[in-house]
């Protein structure tokens, strides 16, 4: 049915994205411009992202807590760079209970300030450190140009906030959480994200250093998909987060913050989606296997449904997320297209012939057509399906990695950079200055993504010059068009 399809990516990638979000039933626009309604299927995907991250946070010693939505305006103003960075995006409450407030309240754009305030009360001695906290929350940033999941005025996220006794520990934590994000992206989302340090211009308002995982989308644009900041002592000094060290001397803490948001849903859509719609990695898919009964007569229907229930029961009992599509008003062909659109990794079909043979048909979403389809015995189906889901997960990472690597290119000079960023990411020796980044952006629309954290010694400059301006290079950096 034509109404099921999406605009082909090659025709209009941006339109394709919006089509997929809506036709796969992930989200919808809200009455307030820039806000988003996350529908159940999109929210289940977010819950799986959340679960996989939360597990990793707990394994690395963090505890969840919750801090207030409303923050006194004076808090935001305490850290100079922070207020400068966030002022244009703030939503401010000035009236409460029908009365003008003495002090305006900010709807949190992020929580460094209010958490810094709490940390100052909680931390007294070196024995209270490190303090490792995470919160799952919503935040509001007054964005003017919004896209569902990618950039919305209100979004869901987690923000980790930690305090440490030394600069080294804070830096270690910052990099550890960046690695946690990269590990999540690779092993759960099947996205081979690149870890790197942001340039000075791109770093978080109030941070000493910011790091990010950058993921390549299906049109080769970059998407910053998670960030980790070393805040130095900036917020500790602004909020008086101090501790008594082992020599009974008062010291300021070193703090970090790190976050991943509902933007990750956008990353999954764009890293894997194709012209049939969404493709979800099995580990995050709300539905891992969809079972479609095939029959012509009522008599057949009864037998087929009985068999489907019997065959799916062991799958469900080992925790495989199975959905049986027993809708009677639509054809099997319609159902195939529908579940392909929604990105379900594996489709199981059973018809009268399969029942005779004691088999089922399994069709993979990651390999289209006949090549991705096989007939397998009903016996031992749990093992077969588990193996296939693992294969699909691995294959999706392989596909995304091959695509990424085919679109990463070194650029020795500015002309090469200009050419590369039309359809990929350019790696250049970069001076790290805002002037140079602004020029590149104006000429090519590509922005500085990160200085990749690579152990390769060749990437540390030994007198190399910026490929664009000729000043001494800080390191090798990626430039790309980005969301
Ligand atoms: Zn330069």
CSV table of C-alpha atoms and ligand atoms in Angstrom, one decimal:
chain,number,residue,atom,x,y,z
A,1,UNK,CA,0.0,0.0,0.0
A,2,UNK,CA,1.5,3.3,-1.1
A,3,UNK,CA,0.4,5.2,2.0
A,4,UNK,CA,2.8,3.1,4.0
A,5,UNK,CA,6.0,4.2,2.2
A,6,UNK,CA,8.5,6.9,3.1
A,7,UNK,CA,10.2,9.5,0.9
A,8,UNK,CA,13.4,7.8,-0.5
A,9,UNK,CA,16.6,9.0,1.3
A,10,UNK,CA,18.3,9.9,-1.9
A,11,UNK,CA,15.3,12.2,-2.8
A,12,UNK,CA,15.1,14.2,0.4
A,13,UNK,CA,16.9,12.9,3.5
A,14,UNK,CA,15.3,15.4,5.8
A,15,UNK,CA,11.8,14.5,4.6
A,16,UNK,CA,12.7,10.8,4.9
A,17,UNK,CA,13.6,11.3,8.6
A,18,UNK,CA,10.3,13.0,9.4
A,19,UNK,CA,8.4,10.3,7.5
A,20,UNK,CA,10.1,7.5,9.4
A,21,UNK,CA,9.5,9.2,12.8
A,22,UNK,CA,5.8,9.6,12.1
A,23,UNK,CA,5.1,6.4,10.1
A,24,UNK,CA,7.0,4.2,12.5
A,25,UNK,CA,4.8,5.8,15.2
A,26,UNK,CA,7.7,7.1,17.3
A,27,UNK,CA,6.6,10.6,18.0
A,28,UNK,CA,4.4,13.5,17.1
A,29,UNK,CA,4.4,17.3,17.2
A,30,UNK,CA,3.0,19.0,20.2
A,31,UNK,CA,0.6,22.0,20.6
A,32,UNK,CA,3.6,24.1,21.7
A,33,UNK,CA,6.1,24.6,18.8
A,34,UNK,CA,9.3,22.7,19.4
A,35,UNK,CA,7.9,20.3,21.9
A,36,UNK,CA,7.3,16.6,21.1
A,37,UNK,CA,4.9,13.9,22.1
A,38,UNK,CA,6.8,10.6,22.4
A,39,UNK,CA,4.4,7.8,21.4
A,40,UNK,CA,4.5,4.4,23.1
A,41,UNK,CA,6.7,2.7,20.5
A,42,UNK,CA,9.2,5.6,20.6
A,43,UNK,CA,9.1,5.6,24.4
A,44,UNK,CA,9.7,1.9,24.6
A,45,UNK,CA,12.8,2.4,22.5
A,46,UNK,CA,13.9,5.2,24.8
A,47,UNK,CA,13.3,2.9,27.8
A,48,UNK,CA,15.6,0.3,26.4
A,49,UNK,CA,18.3,2.9,25.8
A,50,UNK,CA,17.7,4.1,29.3
A,51,UNK,CA,17.9,0.6,30.8
A,52,UNK,CA,21.2,-0.2,29.0
A,53,UNK,CA,22.8,3.1,30.1
A,54,UNK,CA,21.5,2.9,33.7
A,55,UNK,CA,23.0,-0.5,34.1
A,56,UNK,CA,26.4,0.8,33.0
A,57,UNK,CA,26.1,3.8,35.4
A,58,UNK,CA,25.4,1.5,38.3
A,59,UNK,CA,28.2,-0.8,37.4
A,60,UNK,CA,30.6,2.1,37.5
A,61,UNK,CA,29.4,3.1,41.0
A,62,UNK,CA,26.9,5.9,40.3
A,63,UNK,CA,23.6,6.3,42.2
A,64,UNK,CA,20.4,7.9,40.9
A,65,UNK,CA,18.8,10.9,42.6
A,66,UNK,CA,16.4,13.6,41.6
A,67,UNK,CA,16.8,17.4,41.7
A,68,UNK,CA,14.1,20.1,41.2
A,69,UNK,CA,12.9,21.3,37.8
A,70,UNK,CA,12.9,25.0,39.0
A,71,UNK,CA,16.2,26.7,39.7
A,72,UNK,CA,16.6,30.2,41.3
A,73,UNK,CA,17.8,32.7,38.6
A,74,UNK,CA,20.7,33.8,40.8
A,75,UNK,CA,22.1,30.2,40.7
A,76,UNK,CA,22.5,30.3,36.9
A,77,UNK,CA,24.3,33.7,37.2
A,78,UNK,CA,26.9,32.4,39.6
A,79,UNK,CA,29.2,30.8,37.0
A,80,UNK,CA,30.0,33.5,34.4
A,81,UNK,CA,30.6,31.3,31.3
A,82,UNK,CA,27.6,29.1,32.2
A,83,UNK,CA,25.1,32.0,32.3
A,84,UNK,CA,26.6,33.5,29.1
A,85,UNK,CA,26.2,30.2,27.3
A,86,UNK,CA,22.7,29.4,28.5
A,87,UNK,CA,21.0,32.8,28.8
A,88,UNK,CA,19.6,32.9,25.2
A,89,UNK,CA,17.9,29.5,25.8
A,90,UNK,CA,16.4,30.0,29.2
A,91,UNK,CA,12.7,29.6,30.0
A,92,UNK,CA,11.9,31.7,33.0
A,93,UNK,CA,9.0,31.6,35.4
A,94,UNK,CA,8.1,35.1,36.8
A,95,UNK,CA,4.6,34.5,38.0
A,96,UNK,CA,3.6,31.8,40.6
A,97,UNK,CA,0.1,31.4,42.1
A,98,UNK,CA,-1.0,34.6,40.4
A,99,UNK,CA,1.8,36.7,42.0
A,100,UNK,CA,4.9,38.2,40.6
A,101,UNK,CA,7.9,36.2,42.1
A,102,UNK,CA,10.5,38.1,44.1
A,103,UNK,CA,13.2,36.1,42.3
A,104,UNK,CA,12.5,34.6,38.8
A,105,UNK,CA,12.9,30.8,38.5
A,106,UNK,CA,14.6,29.1,35.6
A,107,UNK,CA,13.2,25.9,34.2
A,108,UNK,CA,16.4,23.8,34.2
A,109,UNK,CA,18.4,23.8,31.0
A,110,UNK,CA,20.8,21.5,32.8
A,111,UNK,CA,21.5,21.0,36.5
A,112,UNK,CA,25.1,21.8,37.4
A,113,UNK,CA,24.0,24.8,39.5
A,114,UNK,CA,21.3,23.2,41.6
A,115,UNK,CA,23.3,20.0,42.0
A,116,UNK,CA,26.4,22.1,42.9
A,117,UNK,CA,24.3,23.7,45.6
A,118,UNK,CA,23.4,20.3,47.0
A,119,UNK,CA,26.9,18.9,46.8
A,120,UNK,CA,28.1,21.9,48.8
A,121,UNK,CA,25.8,20.8,51.7
A,122,UNK,CA,26.6,17.1,51.3
A,123,UNK,CA,30.4,17.1,51.0
A,124,UNK,CA,32.5,17.9,54.1
A,125,UNK,CA,35.5,15.7,54.1
A,126,UNK,CA,37.7,13.7,51.8
A,127,UNK,CA,35.8,10.7,53.1
A,128,UNK,CA,32.6,11.9,51.3
A,129,UNK,CA,34.5,11.7,47.9
A,130,UNK,CA,34.1,10.7,45.2
A,131,UNK,CA,30.4,11.6,45.0
A,132,UNK,CA,28.9,9.9,42.0
A,133,UNK,CA,25.3,10.9,41.1
A,134,UNK,CA,23.1,10.6,38.1
A,135,UNK,CA,19.6,11.9,37.4
A,136,UNK,CA,17.0,11.0,34.8
A,137,UNK,CA,15.0,14.1,34.0
A,138,UNK,CA,13.6,16.5,31.4
A,139,UNK,CA,15.2,19.8,30.6
A,140,UNK,CA,14.1,22.8,28.6
A,141,UNK,CA,16.2,24.9,26.2
A,142,UNK,CA,14.4,27.5,24.1
A,143,UNK,CA,15.4,26.3,20.7
A,144,UNK,CA,14.0,28.1,17.6
A,145,UNK,CA,14.9,25.5,15.0
A,146,UNK,CA,13.7,22.1,16.1
A,147,UNK,CA,13.5,18.5,14.7
A,148,UNK,CA,11.7,15.6,16.4
A,149,UNK,CA,14.2,13.8,18.7
A,150,UNK,CA,17.3,15.7,17.3
A,151,UNK,CA,16.6,19.1,18.7
A,152,UNK,CA,13.5,19.8,20.8
A,153,UNK,CA,12.7,22.5,23.3
A,154,UNK,CA,12.0,20.0,26.0
A,155,UNK,CA,13.9,16.7,26.0
A,156,UNK,CA,14.5,13.7,28.2
A,157,UNK,CA,18.0,12.8,29.3
A,158,UNK,CA,20.3,11.7,32.0
A,159,UNK,CA,22.8,14.0,33.6
A,160,UNK,CA,25.7,12.6,35.6
A,161,UNK,CA,27.3,14.8,38.2
A,162,UNK,CA,30.4,13.9,40.2
A,163,UNK,CA,32.8,15.5,42.6
A,164,UNK,CA,36.4,14.4,43.2
A,165,UNK,CA,39.3,15.2,45.5
A,166,UNK,CA,41.8,15.6,42.7
A,167,UNK,CA,42.1,17.0,39.1
A,168,UNK,CA,43.3,13.6,37.9
A,169,UNK,CA,40.3,11.7,39.3
A,170,UNK,CA,37.9,14.1,37.7
A,171,UNK,CA,39.7,13.7,34.3
A,172,UNK,CA,39.6,9.9,34.8
A,173,UNK,CA,35.9,10.0,35.5
A,174,UNK,CA,35.2,12.3,32.4
A,175,UNK,CA,37.0,9.9,30.1
A,176,UNK,CA,35.5,6.8,31.8
A,177,UNK,CA,31.9,8.0,31.1
A,178,UNK,CA,32.8,8.9,27.5
A,179,UNK,CA,34.0,5.3,27.1
A,180,UNK,CA,30.7,4.1,28.7
A,181,UNK,CA,28.8,6.1,26.1
A,182,UNK,CA,31.0,4.7,23.3
A,183,UNK,CA,30.5,1.2,24.6
A,184,UNK,CA,26.8,1.6,24.8
A,185,UNK,CA,26.6,3.1,21.3
A,186,UNK,CA,28.7,0.2,19.8
A,187,UNK,CA,27.3,-2.8,21.7
A,188,UNK,CA,23.6,-1.8,22.2
A,189,UNK,CA,22.9,0.8,19.4
A,190,UNK,CA,25.2,-0.8,16.8
A,191,UNK,CA,26.7,2.6,16.2
A,192,UNK,CA,30.5,2.9,15.9
A,193,UNK,CA,30.7,6.4,17.4
A,194,UNK,CA,34.0,8.2,17.5
A,195,UNK,CA,35.3,9.5,20.9
A,196,UNK,CA,37.0,12.9,20.9
A,197,UNK,CA,37.6,16.2,22.6
A,198,UNK,CA,35.6,19.2,21.5
A,199,UNK,CA,37.4,22.4,20.4
A,200,UNK,CA,37.4,25.4,22.8
A,201,UNK,CA,34.6,27.0,20.8
A,202,UNK,CA,32.4,23.9,21.0
A,203,UNK,CA,32.9,23.1,24.7
A,204,UNK,CA,30.2,23.2,27.3
A,205,UNK,CA,29.6,26.6,28.9
A,206,UNK,CA,31.6,26.5,32.1
A,207,UNK,CA,33.7,23.4,31.4
A,208,UNK,CA,37.5,23.1,31.3
A,209,UNK,CA,37.3,20.4,28.6
A,210,UNK,CA,34.4,18.7,26.8
A,211,UNK,CA,34.4,15.4,25.2
A,212,UNK,CA,31.8,13.8,22.9
A,213,UNK,CA,30.9,10.7,21.0
A,214,UNK,CA,30.2,11.6,17.4
A,215,UNK,CA,28.1,9.3,15.2
A,216,UNK,CA,27.8,9.2,11.4
A,217,UNK,CA,24.3,9.3,10.1
A,218,UNK,CA,23.1,7.7,6.8
A,219,UNK,CA,23.6,10.9,4.9
A,220,UNK,CA,27.2,11.1,6.3
A,221,UNK,CA,26.3,14.1,8.6
A,222,UNK,CA,27.6,13.9,12.2
A,223,UNK,CA,25.4,13.7,15.2
A,224,UNK,CA,26.9,14.5,18.6
A,225,UNK,CA,25.3,11.7,20.6
A,226,UNK,CA,26.7,12.1,24.1
A,227,UNK,CA,29.0,14.5,26.0
A,228,UNK,CA,31.2,14.3,29.0
A,229,UNK,CA,32.7,17.4,30.6
A,230,UNK,CA,35.5,18.0,33.0
A,231,UNK,CA,34.3,21.1,34.9
A,232,UNK,CA,37.6,21.7,36.8
A,233,UNK,CA,36.9,23.7,39.9
A,234,UNK,CA,34.7,26.3,38.1
A,235,UNK,CA,31.4,25.1,39.6
A,236,UNK,CA,33.0,24.1,42.9
A,237,UNK,CA,34.2,27.7,43.4
A,238,UNK,CA,30.9,29.2,42.3
A,239,UNK,CA,28.9,27.0,44.7
A,240,UNK,CA,31.4,26.5,47.5
A,241,UNK,CA,31.8,22.7,47.0
A,242,UNK,CA,34.7,22.2,49.5
A,243,UNK,CA,36.1,19.3,51.5
A,244,UNK,CA,38.6,19.0,54.3
A,245,UNK,CA,41.6,17.0,53.0
A,246,UNK,CA,43.7,14.5,55.0
A,247,UNK,CA,45.8,17.4,56.4
A,248,UNK,CA,42.7,19.1,57.7
A,249,UNK,CA,42.9,21.8,55.0
A,250,UNK,CA,39.9,23.1,53.0
A,251,UNK,CA,40.1,22.3,49.3
A,252,UNK,CA,37.7,22.9,46.4
A,253,UNK,CA,36.4,19.8,44.7
A,254,UNK,CA,36.9,18.9,41.0
A,255,UNK,CA,33.6,18.1,39.3
A,256,UNK,CA,32.3,16.5,36.1
A,257,UNK,CA,29.0,16.3,34.3
A,258,UNK,CA,27.9,14.0,31.4
A,259,UNK,CA,24.7,13.4,29.4
A,260,UNK,CA,22.9,11.4,26.8
A,261,UNK,CA,19.4,12.5,25.7
A,262,UNK,CA,16.4,11.4,23.5
A,263,UNK,CA,18.7,12.6,20.7
A,264,UNK,CA,20.1,9.0,20.8
A,265,UNK,CA,16.7,7.9,19.3
A,266,UNK,CA,17.4,10.2,16.4
A,267,UNK,CA,20.9,8.7,16.1
A,268,UNK,CA,19.5,5.1,15.9
A,269,UNK,CA,16.9,6.1,13.3
A,270,UNK,CA,19.5,7.9,11.0
A,271,UNK,CA,22.4,5.5,11.5
A,272,UNK,CA,20.4,2.5,10.5
A,273,UNK,CA,17.2,3.4,8.6
A,274,UNK,CA,16.7,2.7,4.9
A,275,UNK,CA,14.1,3.4,2.3
A,276,UNK,CA,11.7,0.8,3.8
A,277,UNK,CA,11.8,2.7,7.1
A,278,UNK,CA,13.3,2.1,10.5
A,279,UNK,CA,15.9,-0.7,11.3
A,280,UNK,CA,16.3,-1.3,14.9
A,281,UNK,CA,19.3,-3.1,16.5
A,282,UNK,CA,17.8,-6.2,18.3
A,283,UNK,CA,19.2,-5.2,21.7
A,284,UNK,CA,17.2,-1.9,21.7
A,285,UNK,CA,14.1,-3.0,19.6
A,286,UNK,CA,10.8,-2.8,21.6
A,287,UNK,CA,9.7,-5.8,19.5
A,288,UNK,CA,12.5,-8.2,18.5
A,289,UNK,CA,10.3,-10.8,16.7
A,290,UNK,CA,7.0,-10.2,15.0
A,291,UNK,CA,4.9,-13.3,14.3
A,292,UNK,CA,2.6,-13.1,11.3
A,293,UNK,CA,0.0,-15.8,10.8
A,294,UNK,CA,-0.9,-16.8,7.2
A,295,UNK,CA,-4.2,-18.4,6.3
A,296,UNK,CA,-7.1,-18.2,3.9
A,297,UNK,CA,-10.0,-19.9,5.7
A,298,UNK,CA,-11.4,-19.6,9.2
A,299,UNK,CA,-10.5,-23.2,9.7
A,300,UNK,CA,-6.9,-22.6,8.7
A,301,UNK,CA,-6.8,-19.5,10.9
A,302,UNK,CA,-7.6,-21.5,14.0
A,303,UNK,CA,-4.9,-24.1,13.4
A,304,UNK,CA,-2.3,-21.4,12.4
A,305,UNK,CA,-3.0,-19.3,15.5
A,306,UNK,CA,-2.8,-22.3,17.8
A,307,UNK,CA,0.6,-23.2,16.3
A,308,UNK,CA,1.9,-19.6,16.5
A,309,UNK,CA,1.0,-19.4,20.2
A,310,UNK,CA,2.6,-22.7,20.9
A,311,UNK,CA,5.8,-21.8,18.9
A,312,UNK,CA,6.1,-18.3,20.4
A,313,UNK,CA,5.6,-19.3,24.1
A,314,UNK,CA,9.2,-20.6,24.6
A,315,UNK,CA,10.6,-17.5,23.0
A,316,UNK,CA,8.6,-15.3,25.4
A,317,UNK,CA,9.6,-17.4,28.3
A,318,UNK,CA,13.3,-16.8,27.8
A,319,UNK,CA,12.6,-13.0,27.5
A,320,UNK,CA,12.7,-12.5,23.7
A,321,UNK,CA,10.3,-9.6,22.9
A,322,UNK,CA,7.8,-11.2,20.6
A,323,UNK,CA,4.6,-9.6,19.2
A,324,UNK,CA,1.9,-11.7,17.5
A,325,UNK,CA,0.2,-9.6,14.8
A,326,UNK,CA,-3.3,-11.2,14.9
A,327,UNK,CA,-5.0,-8.3,13.1
A,328,UNK,CA,-7.8,-9.6,10.9
A,329,UNK,CA,-8.5,-6.5,8.9
A,330,UNK,CA,-5.2,-6.3,7.0
A,331,UNK,CA,-3.3,-8.7,4.7
A,332,UNK,CA,0.0,-10.4,5.6
A,333,UNK,CA,1.6,-8.3,2.9
A,334,UNK,CA,0.4,-5.1,4.7
A,335,UNK,CA,1.8,-6.5,8.0
A,336,UNK,CA,5.2,-7.2,6.4
A,337,UNK,CA,5.5,-3.6,5.2
A,338,UNK,CA,4.2,-2.2,8.4
A,339,UNK,CA,6.7,-4.1,10.6
A,340,UNK,CA,9.5,-3.3,8.2
A,341,UNK,CA,8.7,0.3,8.6
A,342,UNK,CA,8.8,-0.1,12.4
A,343,UNK,CA,12.2,-1.7,12.1
A,344,UNK,CA,11.5,-5.0,13.8
A,345,UNK,CA,14.7,-7.1,13.4
A,346,UNK,CA,13.1,-10.5,12.7
A,347,UNK,CA,9.8,-11.6,11.2
A,348,UNK,CA,8.4,-15.1,11.8
A,349,UNK,CA,5.7,-16.4,9.4
A,350,UNK,CA,3.6,-19.5,9.9
A,351,UNK,CA,1.1,-20.8,7.3
A,352,UNK,CA,-0.6,-24.2,6.7
A,353,UNK,CA,2.4,-25.5,4.7
A,354,UNK,CA,4.8,-24.7,7.5
A,355,UNK,CA,2.5,-26.6,9.9
A,356,UNK,CA,2.7,-29.7,7.7
A,357,UNK,CA,6.5,-29.5,7.6
A,358,UNK,CA,6.9,-28.5,11.2
A,359,UNK,CA,8.8,-25.4,10.1
A,360,UNK,CA,8.5,-21.6,10.3
A,361,UNK,CA,9.8,-18.9,8.0
A,362,UNK,CA,12.2,-16.3,9.4
A,363,UNK,CA,12.9,-13.0,7.6
A,364,UNK,CA,15.7,-10.6,8.6
A,365,UNK,CA,15.2,-6.9,8.5
A,366,UNK,CA,18.9,-6.2,8.0
A,367,UNK,CA,19.1,-8.4,4.8
A,368,UNK,CA,16.4,-7.6,2.3
A,369,UNK,CA,14.5,-10.0,0.1
A,370,UNK,CA,15.1,-13.8,-0.4
A,371,UNK,CA,18.6,-13.7,1.0
A,372,UNK,CA,17.4,-12.7,4.4
A,373,UNK,CA,14.7,-15.4,4.5
A,374,UNK,CA,15.0,-19.0,5.7
A,375,UNK,CA,12.8,-21.9,6.7
A,376,UNK,CA,13.8,-23.5,10.0
A,377,UNK,CA,12.4,-26.3,12.1
A,378,UNK,CA,9.9,-25.4,14.9
A,379,UNK,CA,12.0,-27.6,17.2
A,380,UNK,CA,14.9,-25.7,18.7
A,381,UNK,CA,13.5,-22.3,17.7
A,382,UNK,CA,14.7,-20.5,20.8
A,383,UNK,CA,18.3,-21.3,19.9
A,384,UNK,CA,17.8,-20.4,16.2
A,385,UNK,CA,16.1,-17.0,17.0
A,386,UNK,CA,18.7,-16.1,19.7
A,387,UNK,CA,21.5,-16.8,17.2
A,388,UNK,CA,19.8,-14.8,14.5
A,389,UNK,CA,19.2,-11.8,16.7
A,390,UNK,CA,22.8,-11.8,17.7
A,391,UNK,CA,23.8,-12.1,14.1
A,392,UNK,CA,21.6,-9.2,13.1
A,393,UNK,CA,23.0,-7.0,16.0
A,394,UNK,CA,26.6,-7.8,14.8
A,395,UNK,CA,25.7,-7.3,11.1
A,396,UNK,CA,24.1,-3.9,11.7
A,397,UNK,CA,27.3,-2.7,13.5
A,398,UNK,CA,29.4,-4.1,10.6
A,399,UNK,CA,27.2,-2.3,8.1
A,400,UNK,CA,27.4,1.0,10.0
A,401,UNK,CA,31.2,0.6,10.5
A,402,UNK,CA,31.8,-0.1,6.8
A,403,UNK,CA,29.7,2.9,5.9
A,404,UNK,CA,31.5,5.2,8.4
A,405,UNK,CA,35.0,4.1,7.3
A,406,UNK,CA,34.1,4.6,3.6
A,407,UNK,CA,33.3,8.2,4.4
A,408,UNK,CA,36.2,9.2,6.6
A,409,UNK,CA,39.0,10.9,4.7
A,410,UNK,CA,42.2,12.7,5.6
A,411,UNK,CA,42.5,16.1,4.0
A,412,UNK,CA,46.0,17.6,3.5
A,413,UNK,CA,44.8,21.0,2.4
A,414,UNK,CA,41.7,23.2,2.4
A,415,UNK,CA,40.7,22.2,-1.2
A,416,UNK,CA,40.6,18.6,-0.2
A,417,UNK,CA,38.6,19.4,3.0
A,418,UNK,CA,36.0,21.2,0.9
A,419,UNK,CA,35.6,18.2,-1.3
A,420,UNK,CA,35.5,15.6,1.4
A,421,UNK,CA,32.8,17.3,3.5
A,422,UNK,CA,30.4,17.2,0.7
A,423,UNK,CA,30.0,13.5,1.4
A,424,UNK,CA,31.9,12.6,4.5
A,425,UNK,CA,34.1,13.7,7.4
A,426,UNK,CA,37.5,15.3,6.8
A,427,UNK,CA,40.4,14.7,9.2
A,428,UNK,CA,42.8,17.6,9.2
A,429,UNK,CA,45.6,19.1,11.2
A,430,UNK,CA,43.7,21.8,13.1
A,431,UNK,CA,44.8,24.9,15.0
A,432,UNK,CA,41.7,24.7,17.2
A,433,UNK,CA,40.9,28.4,16.9
A,434,UNK,CA,37.3,29.8,16.6
A,435,UNK,CA,38.4,32.0,13.7
A,436,UNK,CA,39.5,29.0,11.6
A,437,UNK,CA,36.4,27.0,12.5
A,438,UNK,CA,34.1,29.9,11.6
A,439,UNK,CA,35.8,30.3,8.3
A,440,UNK,CA,35.4,26.6,7.5
A,441,UNK,CA,31.8,26.7,8.5
A,442,UNK,CA,31.0,29.7,6.4
A,443,UNK,CA,32.7,28.3,3.3
A,444,UNK,CA,31.6,24.7,3.6
A,445,UNK,CA,28.8,24.5,6.3
A,446,UNK,CA,31.0,21.8,8.0
A,447,UNK,CA,31.7,22.3,11.7
A,448,UNK,CA,34.5,21.1,14.0
A,449,UNK,CA,33.4,17.7,15.4
A,450,UNK,CA,36.3,16.6,17.7
A,451,UNK,CA,39.9,15.9,18.1
A,452,UNK,CA,39.6,12.1,18.1
A,453,UNK,CA,41.2,10.4,21.1
A,454,UNK,CA,43.5,8.1,19.3
A,455,UNK,CA,46.6,6.5,20.6
A,456,UNK,CA,48.3,6.9,17.3
A,457,UNK,CA,51.4,9.0,18.0
A,458,UNK,CA,51.3,10.5,14.5
A,459,UNK,CA,48.2,12.3,15.6
A,460,UNK,CA,50.0,14.4,18.1
A,461,UNK,CA,51.5,17.4,16.3
A,462,UNK,CA,55.2,17.6,15.9
A,463,UNK,CA,55.4,21.0,14.3
A,464,UNK,CA,52.5,20.3,11.9
A,465,UNK,CA,50.5,23.3,10.7
A,466,UNK,CA,46.7,23.8,10.5
A,467,UNK,CA,45.6,22.6,7.0
A,468,UNK,CA,43.5,25.7,6.6
A,469,UNK,CA,45.2,28.7,8.2
A,470,UNK,CA,48.8,27.5,8.6
A,471,UNK,CA,49.1,28.2,12.3
A,472,UNK,CA,50.6,25.5,14.6
A,473,UNK,CA,48.2,22.5,14.8
A,474,UNK,CA,46.7,21.4,18.2
A,475,UNK,CA,46.1,17.9,16.8
A,476,UNK,CA,44.0,16.1,14.1
A,477,UNK,CA,40.3,17.0,14.1
A,478,UNK,CA,37.3,15.9,12.2
A,479,UNK,CA,35.1,18.4,10.3
A,480,UNK,CA,31.7,17.4,9.0
A,481,UNK,CA,28.2,18.7,8.3
A,482,UNK,CA,26.3,18.1,11.5
A,483,UNK,CA,22.9,18.2,13.1
B,1,LIG,ZN1,43.6,27.0,11.6
